[in-house]
mmCIF file of C-alpha atoms in Angstrom:
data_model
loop_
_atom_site.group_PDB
_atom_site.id
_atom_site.type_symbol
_atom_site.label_atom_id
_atom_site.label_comp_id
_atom_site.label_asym_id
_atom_site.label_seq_id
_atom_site.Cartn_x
_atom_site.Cartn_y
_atom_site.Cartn_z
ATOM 1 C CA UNK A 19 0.000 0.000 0.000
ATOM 2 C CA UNK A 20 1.419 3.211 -1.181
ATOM 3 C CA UNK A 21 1.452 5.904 2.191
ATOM 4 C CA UNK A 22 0.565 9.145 2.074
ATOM 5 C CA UNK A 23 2.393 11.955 0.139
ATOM 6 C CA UNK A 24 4.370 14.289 1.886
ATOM 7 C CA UNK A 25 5.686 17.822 0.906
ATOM 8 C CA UNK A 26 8.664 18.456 2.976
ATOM 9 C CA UNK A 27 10.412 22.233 2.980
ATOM 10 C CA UNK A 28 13.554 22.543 4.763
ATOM 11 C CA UNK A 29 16.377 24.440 4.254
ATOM 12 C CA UNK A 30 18.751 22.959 7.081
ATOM 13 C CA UNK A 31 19.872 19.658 5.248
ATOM 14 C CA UNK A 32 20.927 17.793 8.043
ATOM 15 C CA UNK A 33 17.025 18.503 10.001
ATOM 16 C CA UNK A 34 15.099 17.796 6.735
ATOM 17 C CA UNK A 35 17.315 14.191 6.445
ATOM 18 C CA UNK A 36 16.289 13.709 9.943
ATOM 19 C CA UNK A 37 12.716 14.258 10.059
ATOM 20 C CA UNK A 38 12.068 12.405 6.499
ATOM 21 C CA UNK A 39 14.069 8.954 7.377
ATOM 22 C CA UNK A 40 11.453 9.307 11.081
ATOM 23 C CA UNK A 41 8.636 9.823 8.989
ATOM 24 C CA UNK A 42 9.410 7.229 5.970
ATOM 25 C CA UNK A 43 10.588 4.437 8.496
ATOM 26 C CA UNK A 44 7.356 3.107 8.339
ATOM 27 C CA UNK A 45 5.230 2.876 5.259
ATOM 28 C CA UNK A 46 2.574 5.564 6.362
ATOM 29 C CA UNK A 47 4.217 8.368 4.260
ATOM 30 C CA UNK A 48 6.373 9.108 1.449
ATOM 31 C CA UNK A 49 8.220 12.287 1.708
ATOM 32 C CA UNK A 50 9.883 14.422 -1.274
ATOM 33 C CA UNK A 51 11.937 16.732 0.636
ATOM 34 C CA UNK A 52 12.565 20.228 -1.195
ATOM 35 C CA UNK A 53 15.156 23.023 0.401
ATOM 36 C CA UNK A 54 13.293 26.098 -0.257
ATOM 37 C CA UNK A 55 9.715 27.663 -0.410
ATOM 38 C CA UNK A 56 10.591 28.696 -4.232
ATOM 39 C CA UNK A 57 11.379 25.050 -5.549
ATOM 40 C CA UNK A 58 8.264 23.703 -3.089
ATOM 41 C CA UNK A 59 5.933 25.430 -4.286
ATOM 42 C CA UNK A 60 7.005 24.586 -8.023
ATOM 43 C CA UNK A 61 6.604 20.964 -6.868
ATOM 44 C CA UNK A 62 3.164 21.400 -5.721
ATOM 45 C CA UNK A 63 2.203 22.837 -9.300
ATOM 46 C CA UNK A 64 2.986 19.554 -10.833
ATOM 47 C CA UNK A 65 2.472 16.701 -8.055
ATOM 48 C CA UNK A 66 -0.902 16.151 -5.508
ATOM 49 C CA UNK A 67 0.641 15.833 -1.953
ATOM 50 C CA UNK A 68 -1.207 14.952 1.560
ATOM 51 C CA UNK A 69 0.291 17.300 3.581
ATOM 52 C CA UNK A 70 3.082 19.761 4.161
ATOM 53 C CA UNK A 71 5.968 20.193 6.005
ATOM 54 C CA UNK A 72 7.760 23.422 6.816
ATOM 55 C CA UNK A 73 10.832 23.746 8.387
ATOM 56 C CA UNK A 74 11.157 26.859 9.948
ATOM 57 C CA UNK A 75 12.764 29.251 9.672
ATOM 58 C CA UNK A 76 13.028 29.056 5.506
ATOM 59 C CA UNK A 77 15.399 31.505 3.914
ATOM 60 C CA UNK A 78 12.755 33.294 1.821
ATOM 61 C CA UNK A 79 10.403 33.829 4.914
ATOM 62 C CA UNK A 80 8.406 30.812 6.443
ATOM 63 C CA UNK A 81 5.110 33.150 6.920
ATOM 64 C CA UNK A 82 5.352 34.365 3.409
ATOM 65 C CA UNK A 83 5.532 30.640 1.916
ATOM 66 C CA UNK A 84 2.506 29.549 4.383
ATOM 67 C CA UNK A 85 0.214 32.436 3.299
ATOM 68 C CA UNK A 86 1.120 31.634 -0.181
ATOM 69 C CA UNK A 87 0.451 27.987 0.198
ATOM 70 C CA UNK A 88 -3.174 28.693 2.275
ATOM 71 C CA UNK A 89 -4.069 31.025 -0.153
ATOM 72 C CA UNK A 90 -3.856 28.323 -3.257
ATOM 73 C CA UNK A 91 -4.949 25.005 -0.745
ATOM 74 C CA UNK A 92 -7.678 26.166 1.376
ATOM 75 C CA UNK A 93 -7.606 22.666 3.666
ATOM 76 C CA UNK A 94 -4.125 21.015 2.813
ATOM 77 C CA UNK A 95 -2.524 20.301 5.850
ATOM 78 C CA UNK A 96 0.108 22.729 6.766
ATOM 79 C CA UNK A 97 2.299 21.775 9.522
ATOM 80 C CA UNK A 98 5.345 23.568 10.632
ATOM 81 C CA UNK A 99 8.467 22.514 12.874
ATOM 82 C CA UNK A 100 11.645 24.130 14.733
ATOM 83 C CA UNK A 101 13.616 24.572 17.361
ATOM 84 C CA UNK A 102 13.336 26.382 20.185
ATOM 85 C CA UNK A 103 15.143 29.310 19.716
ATOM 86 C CA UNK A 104 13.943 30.410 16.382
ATOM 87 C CA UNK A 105 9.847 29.904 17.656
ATOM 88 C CA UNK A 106 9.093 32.294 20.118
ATOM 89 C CA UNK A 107 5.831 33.877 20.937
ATOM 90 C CA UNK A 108 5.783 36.087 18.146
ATOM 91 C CA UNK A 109 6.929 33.712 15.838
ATOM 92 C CA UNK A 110 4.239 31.025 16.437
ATOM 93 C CA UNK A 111 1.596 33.056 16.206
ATOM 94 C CA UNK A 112 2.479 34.565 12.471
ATOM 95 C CA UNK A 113 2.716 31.191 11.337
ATOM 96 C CA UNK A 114 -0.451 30.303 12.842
ATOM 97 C CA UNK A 115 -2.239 33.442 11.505
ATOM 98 C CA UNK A 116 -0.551 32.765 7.902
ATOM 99 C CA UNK A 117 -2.257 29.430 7.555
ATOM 100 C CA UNK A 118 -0.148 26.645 9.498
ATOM 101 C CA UNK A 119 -2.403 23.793 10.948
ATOM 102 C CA UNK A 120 -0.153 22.717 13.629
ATOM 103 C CA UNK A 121 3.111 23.135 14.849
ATOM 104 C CA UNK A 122 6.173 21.247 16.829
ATOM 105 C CA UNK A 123 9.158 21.780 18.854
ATOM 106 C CA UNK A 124 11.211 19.702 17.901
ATOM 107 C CA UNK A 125 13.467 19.789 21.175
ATOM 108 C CA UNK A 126 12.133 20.146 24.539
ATOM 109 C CA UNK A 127 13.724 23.323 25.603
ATOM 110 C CA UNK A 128 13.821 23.288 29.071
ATOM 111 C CA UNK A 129 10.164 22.306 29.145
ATOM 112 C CA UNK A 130 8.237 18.767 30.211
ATOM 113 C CA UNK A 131 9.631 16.190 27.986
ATOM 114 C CA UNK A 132 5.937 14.371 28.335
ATOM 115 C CA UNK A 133 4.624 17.056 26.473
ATOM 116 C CA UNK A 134 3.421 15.482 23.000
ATOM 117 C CA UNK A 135 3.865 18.677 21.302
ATOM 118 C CA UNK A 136 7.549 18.620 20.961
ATOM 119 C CA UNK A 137 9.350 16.072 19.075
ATOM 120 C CA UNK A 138 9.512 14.082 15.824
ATOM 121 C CA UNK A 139 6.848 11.749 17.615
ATOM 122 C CA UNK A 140 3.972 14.108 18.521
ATOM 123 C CA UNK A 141 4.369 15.235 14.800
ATOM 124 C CA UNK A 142 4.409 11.698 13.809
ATOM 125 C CA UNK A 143 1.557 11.101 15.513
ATOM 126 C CA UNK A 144 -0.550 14.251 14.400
ATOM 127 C CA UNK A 145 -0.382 13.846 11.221
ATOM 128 C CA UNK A 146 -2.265 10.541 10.115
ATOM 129 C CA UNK A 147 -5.218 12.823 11.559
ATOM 130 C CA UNK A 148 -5.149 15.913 9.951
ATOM 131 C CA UNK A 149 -4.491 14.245 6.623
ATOM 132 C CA UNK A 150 -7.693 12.306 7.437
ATOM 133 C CA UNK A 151 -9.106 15.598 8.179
ATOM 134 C CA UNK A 152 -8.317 16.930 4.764
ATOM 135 C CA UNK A 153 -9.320 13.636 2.549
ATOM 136 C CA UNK A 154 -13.010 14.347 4.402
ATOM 137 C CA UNK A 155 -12.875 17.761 3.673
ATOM 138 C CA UNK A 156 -12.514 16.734 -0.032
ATOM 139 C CA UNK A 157 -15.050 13.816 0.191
ATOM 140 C CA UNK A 158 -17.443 16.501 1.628
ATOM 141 C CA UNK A 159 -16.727 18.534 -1.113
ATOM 142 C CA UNK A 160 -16.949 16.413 -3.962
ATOM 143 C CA UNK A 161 -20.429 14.950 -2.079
ATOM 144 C CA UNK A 162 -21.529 18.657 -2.796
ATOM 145 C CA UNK A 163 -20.195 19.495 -5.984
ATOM 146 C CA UNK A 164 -21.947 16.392 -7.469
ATOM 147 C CA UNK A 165 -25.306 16.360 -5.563
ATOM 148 C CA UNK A 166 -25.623 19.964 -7.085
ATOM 149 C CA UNK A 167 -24.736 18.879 -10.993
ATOM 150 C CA UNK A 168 -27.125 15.716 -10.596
ATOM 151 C CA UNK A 169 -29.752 17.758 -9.005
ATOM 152 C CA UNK A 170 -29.321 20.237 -11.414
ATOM 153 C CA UNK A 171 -30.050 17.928 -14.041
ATOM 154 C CA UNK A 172 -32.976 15.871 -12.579
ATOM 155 C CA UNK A 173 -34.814 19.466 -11.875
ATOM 156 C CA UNK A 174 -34.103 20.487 -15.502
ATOM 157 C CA UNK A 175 -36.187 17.083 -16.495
ATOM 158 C CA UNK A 176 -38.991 19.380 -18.139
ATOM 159 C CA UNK A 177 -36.922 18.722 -21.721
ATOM 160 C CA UNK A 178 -36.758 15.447 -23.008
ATOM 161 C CA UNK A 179 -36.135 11.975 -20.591
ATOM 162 C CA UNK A 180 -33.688 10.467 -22.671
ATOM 163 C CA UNK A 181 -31.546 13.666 -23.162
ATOM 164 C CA UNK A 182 -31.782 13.938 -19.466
ATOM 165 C CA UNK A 183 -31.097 10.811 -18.440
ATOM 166 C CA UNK A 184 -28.079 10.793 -20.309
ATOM 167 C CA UNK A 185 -27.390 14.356 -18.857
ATOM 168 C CA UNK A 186 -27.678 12.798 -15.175
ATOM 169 C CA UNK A 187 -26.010 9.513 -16.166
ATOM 170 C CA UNK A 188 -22.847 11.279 -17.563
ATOM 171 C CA UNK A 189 -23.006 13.381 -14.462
ATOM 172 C CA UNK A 190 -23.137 10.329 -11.847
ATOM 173 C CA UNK A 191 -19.978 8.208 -13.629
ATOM 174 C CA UNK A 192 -18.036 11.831 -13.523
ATOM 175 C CA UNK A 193 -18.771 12.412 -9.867
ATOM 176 C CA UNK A 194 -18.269 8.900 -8.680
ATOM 177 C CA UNK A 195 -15.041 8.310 -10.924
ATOM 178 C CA UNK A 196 -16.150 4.788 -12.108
ATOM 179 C CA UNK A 197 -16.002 3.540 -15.946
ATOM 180 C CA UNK A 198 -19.890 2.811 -16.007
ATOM 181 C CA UNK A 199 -23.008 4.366 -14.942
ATOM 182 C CA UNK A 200 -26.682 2.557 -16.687
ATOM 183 C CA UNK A 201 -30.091 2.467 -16.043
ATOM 184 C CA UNK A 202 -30.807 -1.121 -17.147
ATOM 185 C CA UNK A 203 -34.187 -3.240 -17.668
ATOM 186 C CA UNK A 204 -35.314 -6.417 -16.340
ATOM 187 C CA UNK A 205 -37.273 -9.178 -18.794
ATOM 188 C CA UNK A 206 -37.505 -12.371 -17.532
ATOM 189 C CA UNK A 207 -33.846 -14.081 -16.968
ATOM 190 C CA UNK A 208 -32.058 -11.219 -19.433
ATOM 191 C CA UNK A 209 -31.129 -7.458 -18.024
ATOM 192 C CA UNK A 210 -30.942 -4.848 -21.052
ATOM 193 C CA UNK A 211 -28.468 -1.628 -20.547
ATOM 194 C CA UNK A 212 -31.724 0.837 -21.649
ATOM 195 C CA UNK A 213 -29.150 3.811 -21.326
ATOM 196 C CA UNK A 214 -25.632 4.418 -20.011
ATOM 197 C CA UNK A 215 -22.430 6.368 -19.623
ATOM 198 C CA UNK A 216 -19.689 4.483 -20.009
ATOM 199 C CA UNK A 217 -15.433 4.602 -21.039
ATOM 200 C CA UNK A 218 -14.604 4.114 -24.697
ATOM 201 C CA UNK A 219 -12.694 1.484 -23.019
ATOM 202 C CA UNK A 220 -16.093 -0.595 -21.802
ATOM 203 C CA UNK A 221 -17.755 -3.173 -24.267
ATOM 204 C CA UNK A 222 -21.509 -2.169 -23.090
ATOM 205 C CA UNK A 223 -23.769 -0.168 -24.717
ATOM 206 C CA UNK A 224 -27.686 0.344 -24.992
ATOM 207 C CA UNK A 225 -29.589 -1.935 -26.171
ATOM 208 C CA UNK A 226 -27.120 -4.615 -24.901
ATOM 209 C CA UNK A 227 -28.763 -7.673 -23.205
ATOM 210 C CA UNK A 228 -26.945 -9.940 -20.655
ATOM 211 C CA UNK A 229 -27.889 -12.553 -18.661
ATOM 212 C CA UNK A 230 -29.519 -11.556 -15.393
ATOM 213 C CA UNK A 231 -27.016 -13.950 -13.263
ATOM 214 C CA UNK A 232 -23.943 -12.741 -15.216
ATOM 215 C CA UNK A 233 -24.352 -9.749 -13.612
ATOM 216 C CA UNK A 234 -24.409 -7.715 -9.761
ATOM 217 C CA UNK A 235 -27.727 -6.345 -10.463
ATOM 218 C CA UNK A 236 -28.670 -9.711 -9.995
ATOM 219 C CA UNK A 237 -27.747 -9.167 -6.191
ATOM 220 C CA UNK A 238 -29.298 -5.948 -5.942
ATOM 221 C CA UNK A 239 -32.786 -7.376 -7.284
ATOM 222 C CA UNK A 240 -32.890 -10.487 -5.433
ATOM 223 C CA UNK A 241 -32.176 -8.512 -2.024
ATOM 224 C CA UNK A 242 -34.831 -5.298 -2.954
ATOM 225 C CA UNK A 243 -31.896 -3.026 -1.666
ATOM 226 C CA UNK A 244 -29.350 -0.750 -2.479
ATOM 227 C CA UNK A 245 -26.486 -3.404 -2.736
ATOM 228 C CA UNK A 246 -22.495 -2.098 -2.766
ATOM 229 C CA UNK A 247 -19.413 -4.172 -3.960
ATOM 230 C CA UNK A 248 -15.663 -2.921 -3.262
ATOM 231 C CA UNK A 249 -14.376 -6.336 -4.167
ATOM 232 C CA UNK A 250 -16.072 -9.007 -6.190
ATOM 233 C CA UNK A 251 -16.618 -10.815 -3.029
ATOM 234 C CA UNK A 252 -17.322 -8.751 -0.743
ATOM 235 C CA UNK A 253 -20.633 -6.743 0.284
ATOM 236 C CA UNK A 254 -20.590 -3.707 1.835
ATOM 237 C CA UNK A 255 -23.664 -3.028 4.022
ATOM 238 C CA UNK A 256 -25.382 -5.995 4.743
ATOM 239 C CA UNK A 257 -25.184 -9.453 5.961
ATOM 240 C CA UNK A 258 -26.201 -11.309 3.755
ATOM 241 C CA UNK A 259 -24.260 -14.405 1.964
ATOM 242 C CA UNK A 260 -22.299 -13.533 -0.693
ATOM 243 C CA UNK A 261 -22.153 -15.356 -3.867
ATOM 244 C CA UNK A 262 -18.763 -15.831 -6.127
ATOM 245 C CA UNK A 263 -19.060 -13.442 -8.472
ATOM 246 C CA UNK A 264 -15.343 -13.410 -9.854
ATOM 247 C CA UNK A 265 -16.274 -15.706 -12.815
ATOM 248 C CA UNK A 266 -19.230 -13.817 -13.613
ATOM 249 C CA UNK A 267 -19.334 -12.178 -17.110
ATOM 250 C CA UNK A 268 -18.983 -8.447 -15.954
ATOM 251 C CA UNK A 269 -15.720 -9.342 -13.681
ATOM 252 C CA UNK A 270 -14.623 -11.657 -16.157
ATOM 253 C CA UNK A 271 -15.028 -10.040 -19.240
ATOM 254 C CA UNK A 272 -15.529 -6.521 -18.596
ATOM 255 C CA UNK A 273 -13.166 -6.523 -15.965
ATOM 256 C CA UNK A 274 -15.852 -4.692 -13.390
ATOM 257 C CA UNK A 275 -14.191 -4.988 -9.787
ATOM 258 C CA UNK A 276 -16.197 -2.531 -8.028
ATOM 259 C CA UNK A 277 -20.136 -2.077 -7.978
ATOM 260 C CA UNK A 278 -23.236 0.128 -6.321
ATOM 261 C CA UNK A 279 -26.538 -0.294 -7.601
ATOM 262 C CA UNK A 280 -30.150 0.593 -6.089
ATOM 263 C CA UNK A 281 -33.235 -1.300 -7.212
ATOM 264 C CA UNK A 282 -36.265 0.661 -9.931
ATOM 265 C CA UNK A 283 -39.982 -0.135 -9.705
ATOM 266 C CA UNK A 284 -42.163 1.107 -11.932
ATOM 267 C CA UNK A 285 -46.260 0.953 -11.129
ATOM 268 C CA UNK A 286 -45.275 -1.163 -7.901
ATOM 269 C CA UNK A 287 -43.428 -3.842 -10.049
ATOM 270 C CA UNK A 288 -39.559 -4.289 -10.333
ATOM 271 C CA UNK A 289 -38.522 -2.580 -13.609
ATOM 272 C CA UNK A 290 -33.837 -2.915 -13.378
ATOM 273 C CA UNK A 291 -31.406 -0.862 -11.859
ATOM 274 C CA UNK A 292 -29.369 2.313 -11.425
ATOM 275 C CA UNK A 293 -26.071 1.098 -11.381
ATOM 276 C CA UNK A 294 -22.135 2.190 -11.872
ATOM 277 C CA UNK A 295 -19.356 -0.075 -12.221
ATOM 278 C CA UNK A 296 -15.051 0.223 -12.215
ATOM 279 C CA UNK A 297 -12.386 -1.788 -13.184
ATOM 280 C CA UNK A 298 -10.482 -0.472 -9.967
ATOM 281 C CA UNK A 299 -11.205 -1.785 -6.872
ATOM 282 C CA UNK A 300 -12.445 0.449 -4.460
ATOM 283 C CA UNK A 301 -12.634 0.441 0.034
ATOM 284 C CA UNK A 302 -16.182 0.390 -0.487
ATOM 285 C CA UNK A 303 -18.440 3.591 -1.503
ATOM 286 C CA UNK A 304 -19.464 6.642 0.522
ATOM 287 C CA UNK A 305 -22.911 6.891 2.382
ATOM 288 C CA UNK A 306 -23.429 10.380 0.039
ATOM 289 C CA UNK A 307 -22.429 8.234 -2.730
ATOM 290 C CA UNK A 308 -25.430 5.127 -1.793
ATOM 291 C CA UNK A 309 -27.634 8.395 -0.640
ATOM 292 C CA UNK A 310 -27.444 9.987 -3.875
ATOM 293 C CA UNK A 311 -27.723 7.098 -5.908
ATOM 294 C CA UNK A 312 -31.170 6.256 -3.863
ATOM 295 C CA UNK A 313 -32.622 9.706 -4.679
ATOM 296 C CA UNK A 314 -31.512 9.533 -8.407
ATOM 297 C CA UNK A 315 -33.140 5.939 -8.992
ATOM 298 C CA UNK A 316 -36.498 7.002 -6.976
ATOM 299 C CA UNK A 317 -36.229 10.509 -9.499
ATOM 300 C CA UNK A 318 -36.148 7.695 -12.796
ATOM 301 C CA UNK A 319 -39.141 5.051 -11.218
ATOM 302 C CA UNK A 320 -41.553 8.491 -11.132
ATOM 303 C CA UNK A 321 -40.251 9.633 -14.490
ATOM 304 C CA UNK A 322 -40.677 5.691 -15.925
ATOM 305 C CA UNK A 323 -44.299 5.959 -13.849
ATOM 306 C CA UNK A 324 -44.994 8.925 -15.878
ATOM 307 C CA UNK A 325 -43.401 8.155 -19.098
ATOM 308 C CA UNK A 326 -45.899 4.200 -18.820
ATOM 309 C CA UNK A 327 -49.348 6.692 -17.692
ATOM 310 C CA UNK A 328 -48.288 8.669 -21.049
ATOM 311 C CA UNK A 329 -48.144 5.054 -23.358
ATOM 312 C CA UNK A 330 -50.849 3.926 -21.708
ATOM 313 C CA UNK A 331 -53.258 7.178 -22.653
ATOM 314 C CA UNK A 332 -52.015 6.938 -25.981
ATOM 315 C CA UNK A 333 -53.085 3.725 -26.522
ATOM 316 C CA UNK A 334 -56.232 4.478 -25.175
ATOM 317 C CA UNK A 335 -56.734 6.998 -27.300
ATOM 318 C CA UNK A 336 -56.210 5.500 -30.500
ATOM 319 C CA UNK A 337 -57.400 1.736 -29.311
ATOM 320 C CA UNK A 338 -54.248 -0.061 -29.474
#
């Protein structure tokens, strides 16, 4: 398992050697040490770290680089270090008020050596949180930003189902990063991909038909329930038994290693599923991931309600 990606700034070579070979002798982080706030902050236009280190005090101004940084990464971690000497009163309060999450001594000073704020261990220890922290703060955000687009799209249903349903399904496999995102039909022992969103990369298109136990749906309709698959074996959310599904045709063939799909009745009587599907594996999906999923497949059974009341008129109508 690769650790987490840490930015370290440090212009004292012998410190910054010090602190990285703490901090990498596990296989929690990866560090990229860089000696100045100039060639850091070059770094971070080109790479995506987890945090940030910052040595103090940096040649071109510590505070300077840490307002810099806040002002580009609103919730990156920040965390500075230093001895004694150089962090006085004054001192640790500019770098708190230019942006720094937390900061370390990283000798005691004369103070109580118990005291888990000094030392290459209390930072150690700190920062598998706040990195935590910040990959929520992201999750949270990216739970927003997509809830608004797919929203956006389901209220703007007043045009044309298909072109919105295609609007919404694009929307879904973009906000959940997955290669496949379908509405799909259910006759008999067959499921039919009525309309999806899919990689260039993925074999499936609509109009495709597949047998029903080839496929995860077939999990999700014979439970009645949202149904959520990190690994091909494994069910998130429930405790039910899980069948072998590796030999199946969508792991075996299309590759599909991760899953989350909600049930769709139409006129009280099971109609498919809303579904998306990746060829990465996956530690399971989010609860605003399974939550927005649920209100997008209730959205498409009252549109299918609608769209059957419509046929059914027609018909009437014209005694078919």
């Amino acid at each position: 398992m690769t650790g987490d990606r840490v930015l370290q700034v440090d212009a004292q070579g012998p410190r910054r050697t010090t602190v990285a070979s703490t901090l990498t002798g596990g296989t929690r982080f990866v560090v990229d040490p860089e000696p100045s706030g100039t060639t850091a902050a070059d770094t971070l236009r080109h790479e995506s770290y987890d945090a940030v280190l910052v040595g103090h005090p940096l040649p071109d101004g510590s505070e300077a680089f840490v307002e810099q940084l806040r002002g580009a990464y609103v919730d990156l971690p920040i965390v500075a270090y230093g001895e004694t000497a150089a962090l006085d009163a004054g001192t640790t309060r500019d770098l708190f008020r230019a942006g720094v999450t937390d900061l370390f001594v990283l000798d005691d000073g004369g103070g109580d050596a118990s005291d888990d704020r000094n030392g290459l261990d209390g930072l150690v220890e700190s920062l598998p949180e706040q990195i935590e922290t910040f990959h929520e703060r992201r999750r949270d955000r990216a739970a927003e930003a997509a809830f608004r687009e797919v929203i956006g799209r389901v209220s703007a249903s007043d045009t044309r189902m298909a072109g919105t349903l295609d609007d919404v399904l694009s929307a879904i496999r973009r906000a959940y990063d997955v290669d496949f995102a379908a509405l799909t039909r259910v006759v008999d022992d067959e499921i039919g991909v009525v309309a999806a969103d899919s990689h260039p990369d993925v074999p499936l298109a609509p109009d495709d038909v597949l047998p029903l136990a080839e496929t995860y749906c077939n999990s999700t309709l014979q439970q009645n329930r949202t149904v959520a698959f990190g690994d091909v074996n494994e069910v998130a959310g429930g405790d039910d038994a899980v069948p072998d599904l590796s030999t199946t045709y969508v792991a075996d063939v299309l590759g599909f290693e991760c899953y989350l799909g909600t049930p769709i009745e139409v006129n009280g009587k099971p109609y498919g599923t809303l579904c998306v599907a990746g060829r990465s594996r996956r530690n399971g999906f989010a609860n605003w991931e399974q939550t927005l999923i649920d209100l997008t497949a209730a959205w498409l059974g009252r549109e299918l309600d609608h769209e059957q009341e419509k046929t059914d008129l027609r018909d009437a109508a014209f005694g078919t």
